[in-house]
Tab-separated table of C-alpha atoms and ligand atoms in Angstrom:
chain	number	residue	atom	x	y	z
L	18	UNK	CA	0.000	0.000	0.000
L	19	UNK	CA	1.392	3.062	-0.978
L	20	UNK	CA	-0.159	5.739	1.511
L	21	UNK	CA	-0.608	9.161	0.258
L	22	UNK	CA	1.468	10.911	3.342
L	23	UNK	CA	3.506	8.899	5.870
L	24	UNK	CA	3.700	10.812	8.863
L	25	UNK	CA	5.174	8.224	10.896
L	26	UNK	CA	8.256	7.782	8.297
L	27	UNK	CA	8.412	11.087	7.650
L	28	UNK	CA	9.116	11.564	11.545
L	29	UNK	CA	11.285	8.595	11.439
L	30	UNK	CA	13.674	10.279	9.201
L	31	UNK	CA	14.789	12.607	12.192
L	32	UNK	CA	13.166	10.013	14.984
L	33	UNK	CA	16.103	10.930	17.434
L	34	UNK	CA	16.929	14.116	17.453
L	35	UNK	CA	12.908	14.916	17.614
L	36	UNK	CA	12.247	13.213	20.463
L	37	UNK	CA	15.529	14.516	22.244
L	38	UNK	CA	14.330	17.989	21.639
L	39	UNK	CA	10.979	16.810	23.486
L	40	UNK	CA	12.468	15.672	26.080
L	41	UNK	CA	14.536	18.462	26.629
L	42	UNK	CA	11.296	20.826	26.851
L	43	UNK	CA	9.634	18.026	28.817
L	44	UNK	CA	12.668	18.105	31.369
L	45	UNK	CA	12.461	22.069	31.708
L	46	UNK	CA	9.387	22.239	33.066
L	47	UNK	CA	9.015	25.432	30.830
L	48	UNK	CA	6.269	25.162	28.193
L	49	UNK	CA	5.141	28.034	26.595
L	50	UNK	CA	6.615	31.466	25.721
L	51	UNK	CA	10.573	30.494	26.352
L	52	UNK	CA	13.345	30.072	24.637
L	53	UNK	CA	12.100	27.526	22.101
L	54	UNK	CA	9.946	29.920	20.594
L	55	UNK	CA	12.462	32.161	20.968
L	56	UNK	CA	14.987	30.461	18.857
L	57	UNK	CA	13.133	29.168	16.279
L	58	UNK	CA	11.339	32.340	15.981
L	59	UNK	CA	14.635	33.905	14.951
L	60	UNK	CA	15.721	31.044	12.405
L	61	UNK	CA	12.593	30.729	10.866
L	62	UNK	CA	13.000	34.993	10.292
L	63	UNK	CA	16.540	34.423	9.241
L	64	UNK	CA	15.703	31.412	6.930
L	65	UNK	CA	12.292	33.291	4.985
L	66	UNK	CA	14.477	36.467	4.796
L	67	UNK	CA	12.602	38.628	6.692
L	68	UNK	CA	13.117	41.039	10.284
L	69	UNK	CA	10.497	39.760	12.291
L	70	UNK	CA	8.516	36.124	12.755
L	71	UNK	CA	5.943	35.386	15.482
L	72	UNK	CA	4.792	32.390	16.403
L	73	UNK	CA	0.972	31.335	16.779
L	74	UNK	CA	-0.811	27.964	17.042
L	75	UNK	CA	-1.766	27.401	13.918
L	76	UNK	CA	-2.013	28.983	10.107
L	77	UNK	CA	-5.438	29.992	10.124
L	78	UNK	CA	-4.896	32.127	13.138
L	79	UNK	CA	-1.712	33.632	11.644
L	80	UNK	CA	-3.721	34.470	8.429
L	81	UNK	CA	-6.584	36.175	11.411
L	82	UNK	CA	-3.881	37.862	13.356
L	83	UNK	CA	-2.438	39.373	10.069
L	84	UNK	CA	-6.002	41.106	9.089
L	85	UNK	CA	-6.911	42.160	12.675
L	86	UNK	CA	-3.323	43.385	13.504
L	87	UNK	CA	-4.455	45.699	10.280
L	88	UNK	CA	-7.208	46.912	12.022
L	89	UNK	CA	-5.880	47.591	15.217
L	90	UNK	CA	-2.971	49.527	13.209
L	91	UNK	CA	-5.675	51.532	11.301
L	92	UNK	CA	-5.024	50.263	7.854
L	93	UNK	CA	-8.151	47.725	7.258
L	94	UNK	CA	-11.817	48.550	8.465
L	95	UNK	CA	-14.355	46.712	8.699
L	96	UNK	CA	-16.575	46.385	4.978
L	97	UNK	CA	-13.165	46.573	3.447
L	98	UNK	CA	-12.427	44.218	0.496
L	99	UNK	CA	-9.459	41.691	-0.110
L	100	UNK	CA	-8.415	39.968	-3.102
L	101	UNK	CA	-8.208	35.999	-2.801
L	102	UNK	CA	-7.798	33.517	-5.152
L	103	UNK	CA	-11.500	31.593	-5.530
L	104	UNK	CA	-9.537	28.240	-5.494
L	105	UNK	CA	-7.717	28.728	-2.429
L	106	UNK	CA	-8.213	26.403	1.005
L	107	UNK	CA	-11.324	27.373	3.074
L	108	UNK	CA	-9.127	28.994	5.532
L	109	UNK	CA	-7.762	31.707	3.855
L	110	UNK	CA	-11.198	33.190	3.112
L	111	UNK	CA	-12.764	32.503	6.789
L	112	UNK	CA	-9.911	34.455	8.009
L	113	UNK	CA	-11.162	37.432	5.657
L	114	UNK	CA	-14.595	37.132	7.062
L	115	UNK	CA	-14.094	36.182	10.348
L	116	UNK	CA	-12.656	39.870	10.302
L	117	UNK	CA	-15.664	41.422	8.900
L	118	UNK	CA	-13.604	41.934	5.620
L	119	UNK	CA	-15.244	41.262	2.263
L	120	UNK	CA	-13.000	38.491	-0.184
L	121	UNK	CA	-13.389	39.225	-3.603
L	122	UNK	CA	-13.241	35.893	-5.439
L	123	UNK	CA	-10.548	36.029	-8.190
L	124	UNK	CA	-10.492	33.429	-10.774
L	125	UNK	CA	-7.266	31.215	-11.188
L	126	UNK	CA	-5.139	30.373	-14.348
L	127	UNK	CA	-5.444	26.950	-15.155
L	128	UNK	CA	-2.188	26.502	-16.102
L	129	UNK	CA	-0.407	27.860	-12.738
L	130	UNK	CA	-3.401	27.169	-10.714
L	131	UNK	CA	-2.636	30.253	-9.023
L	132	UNK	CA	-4.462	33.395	-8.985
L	133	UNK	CA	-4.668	34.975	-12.376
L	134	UNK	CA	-2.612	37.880	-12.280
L	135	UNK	CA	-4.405	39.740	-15.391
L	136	UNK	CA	-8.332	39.383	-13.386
L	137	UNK	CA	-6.704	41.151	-10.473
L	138	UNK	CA	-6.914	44.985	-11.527
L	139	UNK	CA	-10.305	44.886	-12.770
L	140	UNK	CA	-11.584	43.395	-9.142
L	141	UNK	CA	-10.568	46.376	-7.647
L	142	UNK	CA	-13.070	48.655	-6.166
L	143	UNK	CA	-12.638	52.065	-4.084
L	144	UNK	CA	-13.165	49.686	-0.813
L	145	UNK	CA	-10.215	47.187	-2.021
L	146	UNK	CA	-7.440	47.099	0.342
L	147	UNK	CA	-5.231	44.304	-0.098
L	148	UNK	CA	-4.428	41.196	-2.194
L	149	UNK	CA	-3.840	37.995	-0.765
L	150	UNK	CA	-2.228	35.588	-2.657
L	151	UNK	CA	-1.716	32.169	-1.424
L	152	UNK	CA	1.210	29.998	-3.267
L	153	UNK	CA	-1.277	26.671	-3.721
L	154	UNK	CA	0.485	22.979	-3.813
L	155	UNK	CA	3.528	24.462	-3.164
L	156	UNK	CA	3.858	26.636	-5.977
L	157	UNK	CA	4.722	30.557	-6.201
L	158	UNK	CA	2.075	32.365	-6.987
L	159	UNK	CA	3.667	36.082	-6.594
L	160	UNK	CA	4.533	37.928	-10.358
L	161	UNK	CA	6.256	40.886	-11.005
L	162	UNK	CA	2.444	42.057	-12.199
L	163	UNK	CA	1.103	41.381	-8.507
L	164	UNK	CA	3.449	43.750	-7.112
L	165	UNK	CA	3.292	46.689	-9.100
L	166	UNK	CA	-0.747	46.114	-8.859
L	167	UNK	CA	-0.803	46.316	-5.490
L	168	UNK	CA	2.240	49.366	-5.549
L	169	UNK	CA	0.219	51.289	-8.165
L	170	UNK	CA	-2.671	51.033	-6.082
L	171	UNK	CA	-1.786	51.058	-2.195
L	172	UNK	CA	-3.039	47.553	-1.191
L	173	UNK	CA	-1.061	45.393	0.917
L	174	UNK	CA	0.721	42.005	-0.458
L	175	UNK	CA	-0.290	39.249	2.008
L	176	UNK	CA	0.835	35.567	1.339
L	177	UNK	CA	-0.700	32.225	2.576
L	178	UNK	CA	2.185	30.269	2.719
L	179	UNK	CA	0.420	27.579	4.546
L	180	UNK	CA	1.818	25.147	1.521
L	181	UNK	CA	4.746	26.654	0.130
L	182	UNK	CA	7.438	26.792	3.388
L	183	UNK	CA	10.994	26.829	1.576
L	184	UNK	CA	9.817	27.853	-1.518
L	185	UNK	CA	11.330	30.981	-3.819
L	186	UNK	CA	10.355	33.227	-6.347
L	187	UNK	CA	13.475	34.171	-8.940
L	188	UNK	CA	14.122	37.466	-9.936
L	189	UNK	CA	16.250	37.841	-12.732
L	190	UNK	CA	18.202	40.593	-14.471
L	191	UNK	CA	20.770	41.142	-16.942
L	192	UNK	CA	23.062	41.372	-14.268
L	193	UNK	CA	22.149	38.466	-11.832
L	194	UNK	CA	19.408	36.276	-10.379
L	195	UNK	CA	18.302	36.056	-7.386
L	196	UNK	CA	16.167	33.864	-5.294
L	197	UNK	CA	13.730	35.615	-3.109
L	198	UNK	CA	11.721	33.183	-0.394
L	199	UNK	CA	7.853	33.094	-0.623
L	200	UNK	CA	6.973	34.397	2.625
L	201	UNK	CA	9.032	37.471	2.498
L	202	UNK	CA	7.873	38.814	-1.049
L	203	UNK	CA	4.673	41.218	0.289
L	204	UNK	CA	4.089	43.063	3.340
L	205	UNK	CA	3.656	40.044	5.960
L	206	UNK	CA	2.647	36.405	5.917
L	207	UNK	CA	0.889	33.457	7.032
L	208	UNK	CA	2.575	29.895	7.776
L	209	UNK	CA	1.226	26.632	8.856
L	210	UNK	CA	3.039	23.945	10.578
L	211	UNK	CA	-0.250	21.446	10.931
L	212	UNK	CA	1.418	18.125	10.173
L	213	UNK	CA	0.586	17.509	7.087
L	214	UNK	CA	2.596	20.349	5.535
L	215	UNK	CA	6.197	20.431	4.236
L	216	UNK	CA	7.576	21.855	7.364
L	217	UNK	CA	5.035	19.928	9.847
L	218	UNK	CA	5.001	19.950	13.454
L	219	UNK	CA	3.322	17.256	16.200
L	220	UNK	CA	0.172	19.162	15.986
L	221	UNK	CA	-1.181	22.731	15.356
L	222	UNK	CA	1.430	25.259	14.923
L	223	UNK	CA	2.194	28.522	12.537
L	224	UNK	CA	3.763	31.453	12.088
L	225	UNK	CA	3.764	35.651	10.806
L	226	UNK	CA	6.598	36.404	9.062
L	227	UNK	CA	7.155	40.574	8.230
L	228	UNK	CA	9.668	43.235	7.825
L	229	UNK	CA	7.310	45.755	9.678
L	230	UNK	CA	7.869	45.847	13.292
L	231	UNK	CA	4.528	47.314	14.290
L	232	UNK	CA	2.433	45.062	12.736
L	233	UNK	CA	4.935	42.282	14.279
L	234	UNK	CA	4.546	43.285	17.703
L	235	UNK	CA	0.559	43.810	17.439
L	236	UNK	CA	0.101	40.134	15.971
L	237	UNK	CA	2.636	39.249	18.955
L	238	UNK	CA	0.078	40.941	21.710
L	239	UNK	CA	-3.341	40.165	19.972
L	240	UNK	CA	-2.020	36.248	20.086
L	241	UNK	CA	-1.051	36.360	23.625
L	242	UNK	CA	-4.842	38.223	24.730
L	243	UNK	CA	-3.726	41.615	23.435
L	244	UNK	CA	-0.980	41.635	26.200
L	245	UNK	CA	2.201	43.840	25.275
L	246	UNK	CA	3.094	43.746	29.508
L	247	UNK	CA	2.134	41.470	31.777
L	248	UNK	CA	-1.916	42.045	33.174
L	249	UNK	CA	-1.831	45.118	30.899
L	250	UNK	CA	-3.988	44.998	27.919
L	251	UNK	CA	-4.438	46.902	25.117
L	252	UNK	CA	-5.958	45.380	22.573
L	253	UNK	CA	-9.075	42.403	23.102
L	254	UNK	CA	-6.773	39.635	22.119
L	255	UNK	CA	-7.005	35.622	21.658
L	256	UNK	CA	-4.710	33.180	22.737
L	257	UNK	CA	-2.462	31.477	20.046
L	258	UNK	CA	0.914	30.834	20.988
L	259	UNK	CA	3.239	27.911	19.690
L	260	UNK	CA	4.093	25.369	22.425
L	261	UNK	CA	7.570	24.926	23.737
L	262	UNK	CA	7.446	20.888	22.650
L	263	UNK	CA	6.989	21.914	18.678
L	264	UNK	CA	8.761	25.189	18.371
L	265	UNK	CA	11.641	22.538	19.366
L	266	UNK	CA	10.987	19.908	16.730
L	267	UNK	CA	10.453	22.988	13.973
L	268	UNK	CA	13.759	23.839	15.141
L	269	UNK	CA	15.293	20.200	14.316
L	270	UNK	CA	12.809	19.536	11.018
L	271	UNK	CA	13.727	23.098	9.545
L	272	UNK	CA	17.534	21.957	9.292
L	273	UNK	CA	16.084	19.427	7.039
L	274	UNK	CA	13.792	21.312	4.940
L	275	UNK	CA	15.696	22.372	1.929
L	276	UNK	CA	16.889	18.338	1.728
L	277	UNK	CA	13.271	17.366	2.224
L	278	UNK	CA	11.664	19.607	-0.562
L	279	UNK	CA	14.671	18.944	-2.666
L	280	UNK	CA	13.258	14.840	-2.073
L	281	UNK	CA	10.028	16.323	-3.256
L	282	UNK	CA	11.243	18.230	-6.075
L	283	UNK	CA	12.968	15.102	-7.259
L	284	UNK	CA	9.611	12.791	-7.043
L	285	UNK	CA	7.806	15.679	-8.934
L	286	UNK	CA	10.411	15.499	-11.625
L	287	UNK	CA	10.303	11.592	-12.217
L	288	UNK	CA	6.289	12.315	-12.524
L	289	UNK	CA	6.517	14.622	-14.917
L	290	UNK	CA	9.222	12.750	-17.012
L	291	UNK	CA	7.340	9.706	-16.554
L	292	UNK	CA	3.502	10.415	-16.446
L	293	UNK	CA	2.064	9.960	-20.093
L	294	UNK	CA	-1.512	9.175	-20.421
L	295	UNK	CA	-4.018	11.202	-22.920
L	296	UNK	CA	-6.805	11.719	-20.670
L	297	UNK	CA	-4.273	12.696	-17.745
L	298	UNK	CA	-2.881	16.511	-17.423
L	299	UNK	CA	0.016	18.144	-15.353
L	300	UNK	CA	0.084	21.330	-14.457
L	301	UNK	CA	2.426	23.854	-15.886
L	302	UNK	CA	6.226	22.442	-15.190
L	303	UNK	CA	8.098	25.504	-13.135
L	304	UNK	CA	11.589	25.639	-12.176
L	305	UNK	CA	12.628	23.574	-8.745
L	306	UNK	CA	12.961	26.629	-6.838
L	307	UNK	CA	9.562	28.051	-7.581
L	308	UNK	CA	7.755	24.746	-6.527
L	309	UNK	CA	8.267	22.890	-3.204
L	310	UNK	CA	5.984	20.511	-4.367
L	311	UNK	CA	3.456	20.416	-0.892
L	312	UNK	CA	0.842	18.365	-3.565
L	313	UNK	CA	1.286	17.075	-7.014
L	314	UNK	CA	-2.214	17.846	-8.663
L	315	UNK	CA	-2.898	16.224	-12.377
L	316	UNK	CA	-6.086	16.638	-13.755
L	317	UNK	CA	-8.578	14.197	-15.254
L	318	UNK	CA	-11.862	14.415	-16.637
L	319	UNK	CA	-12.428	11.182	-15.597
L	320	UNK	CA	-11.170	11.688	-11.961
L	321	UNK	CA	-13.055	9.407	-9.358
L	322	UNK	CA	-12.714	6.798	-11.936
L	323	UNK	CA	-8.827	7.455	-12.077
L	324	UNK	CA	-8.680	7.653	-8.049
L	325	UNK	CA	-10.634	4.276	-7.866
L	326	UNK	CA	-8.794	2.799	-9.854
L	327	UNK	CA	-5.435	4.035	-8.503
L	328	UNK	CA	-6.741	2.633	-5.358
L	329	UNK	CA	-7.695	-0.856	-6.438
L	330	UNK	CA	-3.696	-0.887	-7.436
L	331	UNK	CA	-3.034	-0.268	-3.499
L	332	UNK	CA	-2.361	4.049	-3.991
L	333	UNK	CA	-4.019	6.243	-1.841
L	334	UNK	CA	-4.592	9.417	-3.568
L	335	UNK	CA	-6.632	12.718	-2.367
L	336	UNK	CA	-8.748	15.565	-3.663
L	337	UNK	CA	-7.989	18.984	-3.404
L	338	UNK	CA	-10.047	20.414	-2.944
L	339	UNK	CA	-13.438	18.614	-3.829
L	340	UNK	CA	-16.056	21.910	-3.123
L	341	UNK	CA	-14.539	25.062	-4.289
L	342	UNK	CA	-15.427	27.962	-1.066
L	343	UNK	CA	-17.572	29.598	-3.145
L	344	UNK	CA	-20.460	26.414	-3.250
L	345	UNK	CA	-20.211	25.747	0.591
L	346	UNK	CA	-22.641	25.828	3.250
L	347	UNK	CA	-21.140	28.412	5.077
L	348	UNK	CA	-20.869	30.665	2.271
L	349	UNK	CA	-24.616	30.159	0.577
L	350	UNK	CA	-24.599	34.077	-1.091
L	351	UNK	CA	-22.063	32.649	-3.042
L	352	UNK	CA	-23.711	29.148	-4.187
L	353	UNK	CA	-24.775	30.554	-7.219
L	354	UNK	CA	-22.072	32.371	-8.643
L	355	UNK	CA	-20.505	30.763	-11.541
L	356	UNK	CA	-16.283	30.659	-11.534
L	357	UNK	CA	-15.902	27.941	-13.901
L	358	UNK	CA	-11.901	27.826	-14.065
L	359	UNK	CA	-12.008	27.258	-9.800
L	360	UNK	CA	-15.075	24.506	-10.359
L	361	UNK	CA	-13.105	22.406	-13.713
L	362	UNK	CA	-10.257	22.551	-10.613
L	363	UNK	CA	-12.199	21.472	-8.060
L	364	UNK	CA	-14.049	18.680	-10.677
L	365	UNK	CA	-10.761	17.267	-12.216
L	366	UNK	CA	-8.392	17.534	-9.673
L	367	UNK	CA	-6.065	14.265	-8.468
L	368	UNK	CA	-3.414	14.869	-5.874
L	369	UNK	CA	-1.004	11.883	-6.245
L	370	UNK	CA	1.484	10.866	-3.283
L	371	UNK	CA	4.384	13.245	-3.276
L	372	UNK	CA	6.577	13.510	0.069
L	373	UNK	CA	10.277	13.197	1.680
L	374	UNK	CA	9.789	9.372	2.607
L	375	UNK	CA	8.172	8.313	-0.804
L	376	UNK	CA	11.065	5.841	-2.607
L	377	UNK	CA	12.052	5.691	-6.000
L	378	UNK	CA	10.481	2.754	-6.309
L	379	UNK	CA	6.954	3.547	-5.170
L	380	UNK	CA	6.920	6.594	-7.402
L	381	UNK	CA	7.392	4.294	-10.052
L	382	UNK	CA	4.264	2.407	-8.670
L	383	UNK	CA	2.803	5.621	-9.073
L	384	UNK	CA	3.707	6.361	-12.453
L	385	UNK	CA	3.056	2.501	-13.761
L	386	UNK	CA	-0.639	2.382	-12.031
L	387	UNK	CA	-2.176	6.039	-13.621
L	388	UNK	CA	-0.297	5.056	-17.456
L	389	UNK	CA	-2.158	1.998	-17.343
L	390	UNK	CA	-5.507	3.637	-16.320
L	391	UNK	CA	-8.344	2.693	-18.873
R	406	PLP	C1	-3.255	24.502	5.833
R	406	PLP	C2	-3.659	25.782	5.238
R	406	PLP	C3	-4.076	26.875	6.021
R	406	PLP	C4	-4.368	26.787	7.474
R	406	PLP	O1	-3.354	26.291	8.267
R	406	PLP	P1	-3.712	25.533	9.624
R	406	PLP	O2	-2.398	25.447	10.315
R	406	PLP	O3	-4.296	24.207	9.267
R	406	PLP	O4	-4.683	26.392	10.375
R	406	PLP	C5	-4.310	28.082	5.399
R	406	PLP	N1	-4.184	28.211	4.061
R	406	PLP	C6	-3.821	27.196	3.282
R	406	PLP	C7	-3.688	27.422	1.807
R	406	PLP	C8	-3.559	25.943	3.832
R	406	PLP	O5	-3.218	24.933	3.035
């Protein structure tokens, strides 16, 4: 059986040195706020490329924190719109609403799968104050275009980069190129470290990342109950801190992410050398250091049929996602609008297994099982 993420192996690969940085933090007796945090706060700045990086529980909450920190500082009210791609996770749009912000649903290319940079001016209203962009599967979804959009007209440049942790965006010149982390490219961003992801902890965990020191210290306080001193508080906060236990293993599995997505990056490339099957479609092929390769989506018109099948040869395969935000439940105003790039996505869409434990040889299970698909 080849499953579609192996947590346990993927923990295996640094089994010791994870649990000896639990038990260090278990034989502290210090669990929360310390020097844990501390530390991999500052490698986690040093390693996206940016000043500041503050910790939280999870990536929803960083993605939350970002928007209210906004409106504490003045800069977002409430009614005010935000640019998201329609295809994105569910959380990146309830942490728009659950701020009494207004997403704006932006269609996706289908050949990036990211948001389509030439729909982006033309959503723009006098209430539009930012763009979030969120690099989905792993891939960078910031252009040149994005930037000067949001420059031109004063909106912020916030990133999900709940998928995408080690992943670049290169900017070249005549003169040189240069690699330029996701997470540091606009003006703050959101990271998750729920298990599943390429940087994963042992449960919830995530992470702001910015280069401007007030908004920093406001997501700091409204995560620890709006507290900038101790008993004093200022804003009406929540409480979403990181504890001790994973900001340790984040510590240890961050040495080893480059290696890890570099593993994935590898797998991704045997795929798309490999995969050849009429009724089966790959995404746009992008250069190794634009895609960390979180998922490895290939469409099918024919998809449950291709994921039974798939499964009846022992691979476990997943959807995502199977009901674009704009036809769910909790959104119903939106049920009836028609985005039909985000709903052929969300129709056609096969996520294959893709991660730092997979071998060579069950990638090639992979590959043999969907080119004999009939
Ligand atoms: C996982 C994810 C989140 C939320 O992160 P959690 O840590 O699960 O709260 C947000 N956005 C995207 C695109 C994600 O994939």
């Amino acid at each position: 059986m080849i499953k579609f993420l192996d947590l346990q192996a993927i923990t295996q690969m640094h089994g010791e040195e994870i649990k000896a940085a639990v038990n260090r933090v278990i034989d502290s007796g210090w669990f929360l706020q310390g020097s844990e945090n501390q530390n991999f706060e500052s490698h986690y700045a040093q390693y996206i490329g940016c000043q500041h990086c503050v910790a939280v529980a999870n990536g929803l909450d960083a993605l939350r924190l970002i928007l209210r920190a906004y409106k504490e500082i003045g800069i977002l009210r409430e009614g005010d719109e935000v640019i998201v791609p329609a295809n994105t996770y569910i959380a990146t749009i309830l942490a728009i609403t659950d701020n009494n912000l207004v997403p704006v649903l932006v269609e996706p290319d289908i050949e990036t799968l990211q948001i389509d940079d030439t729909l982006i001016e033309q959503a723009i209203t006098p209430r539009t104050r930012a763009v979030m962009i969120v690099h989905l599967y792993g891939r960078c979804a910031y252009t040149e275009r994005i930037a000067d959009i949001c420059q031109r007209h004063h909106l912020r440049l916030i990133e999900d980069n709940a998928q995408a942790s080690g992943c670049n965006h290169s900017q070249f010149s005549i003169l040189n190129s240069q690699f330029v982390r996701t997470g540091s490219l606009g003006d703050a961003a959101a990271h998750s470290f729920y298990p599943g992801k390429n940087l994963g902890a042992l449960g919830d965990a995530g992470a702001v990342t910015t280069d401007d020191a007030e908004l920093a210290s406001v997501v700091r306080a409204l995560a620890n109950y709006g507290s900038q001193q101790k008993y004093v508080f200022r804003y009406q906060g929540i409480n979403s801190r990181m504890a001790e236990t994973d900001a340790a293993v984040l510590d240890v599995k961050l040495r080893y992410l480059d290696e890890d997505n570099r593993r994935r990056q590898q797998l991704a490339a045997y795929y798309y050398d490999n995969i050849r099957h009429p009724l089966v479609h790959l995404p746009r092929r992008v250069a190794d250091e634009e895609n960390v390769c979180h998922l490895f989506p290939v469409f099918c018109e024919r998809r449950d049929e291709l994921q039974a099948w798939l499964a009846e040869q022992g691979i476990q395969t997943l959807i995502h996602y199977p009901i674009p935000p704009h036809q769910q439940a909790c959104y119903p105003d939106w049920n009836t609008r028609s985005l039909p790039v985000t709903e052929h996505i969300h129709a056609c869409e096969l996520s294959l297994p893709i991660h730092q434990a997979l071998s060579m040889d069950e990638a090639r299970e992979v590959v043999r099982a969907v080119n004999a698909f009939r």
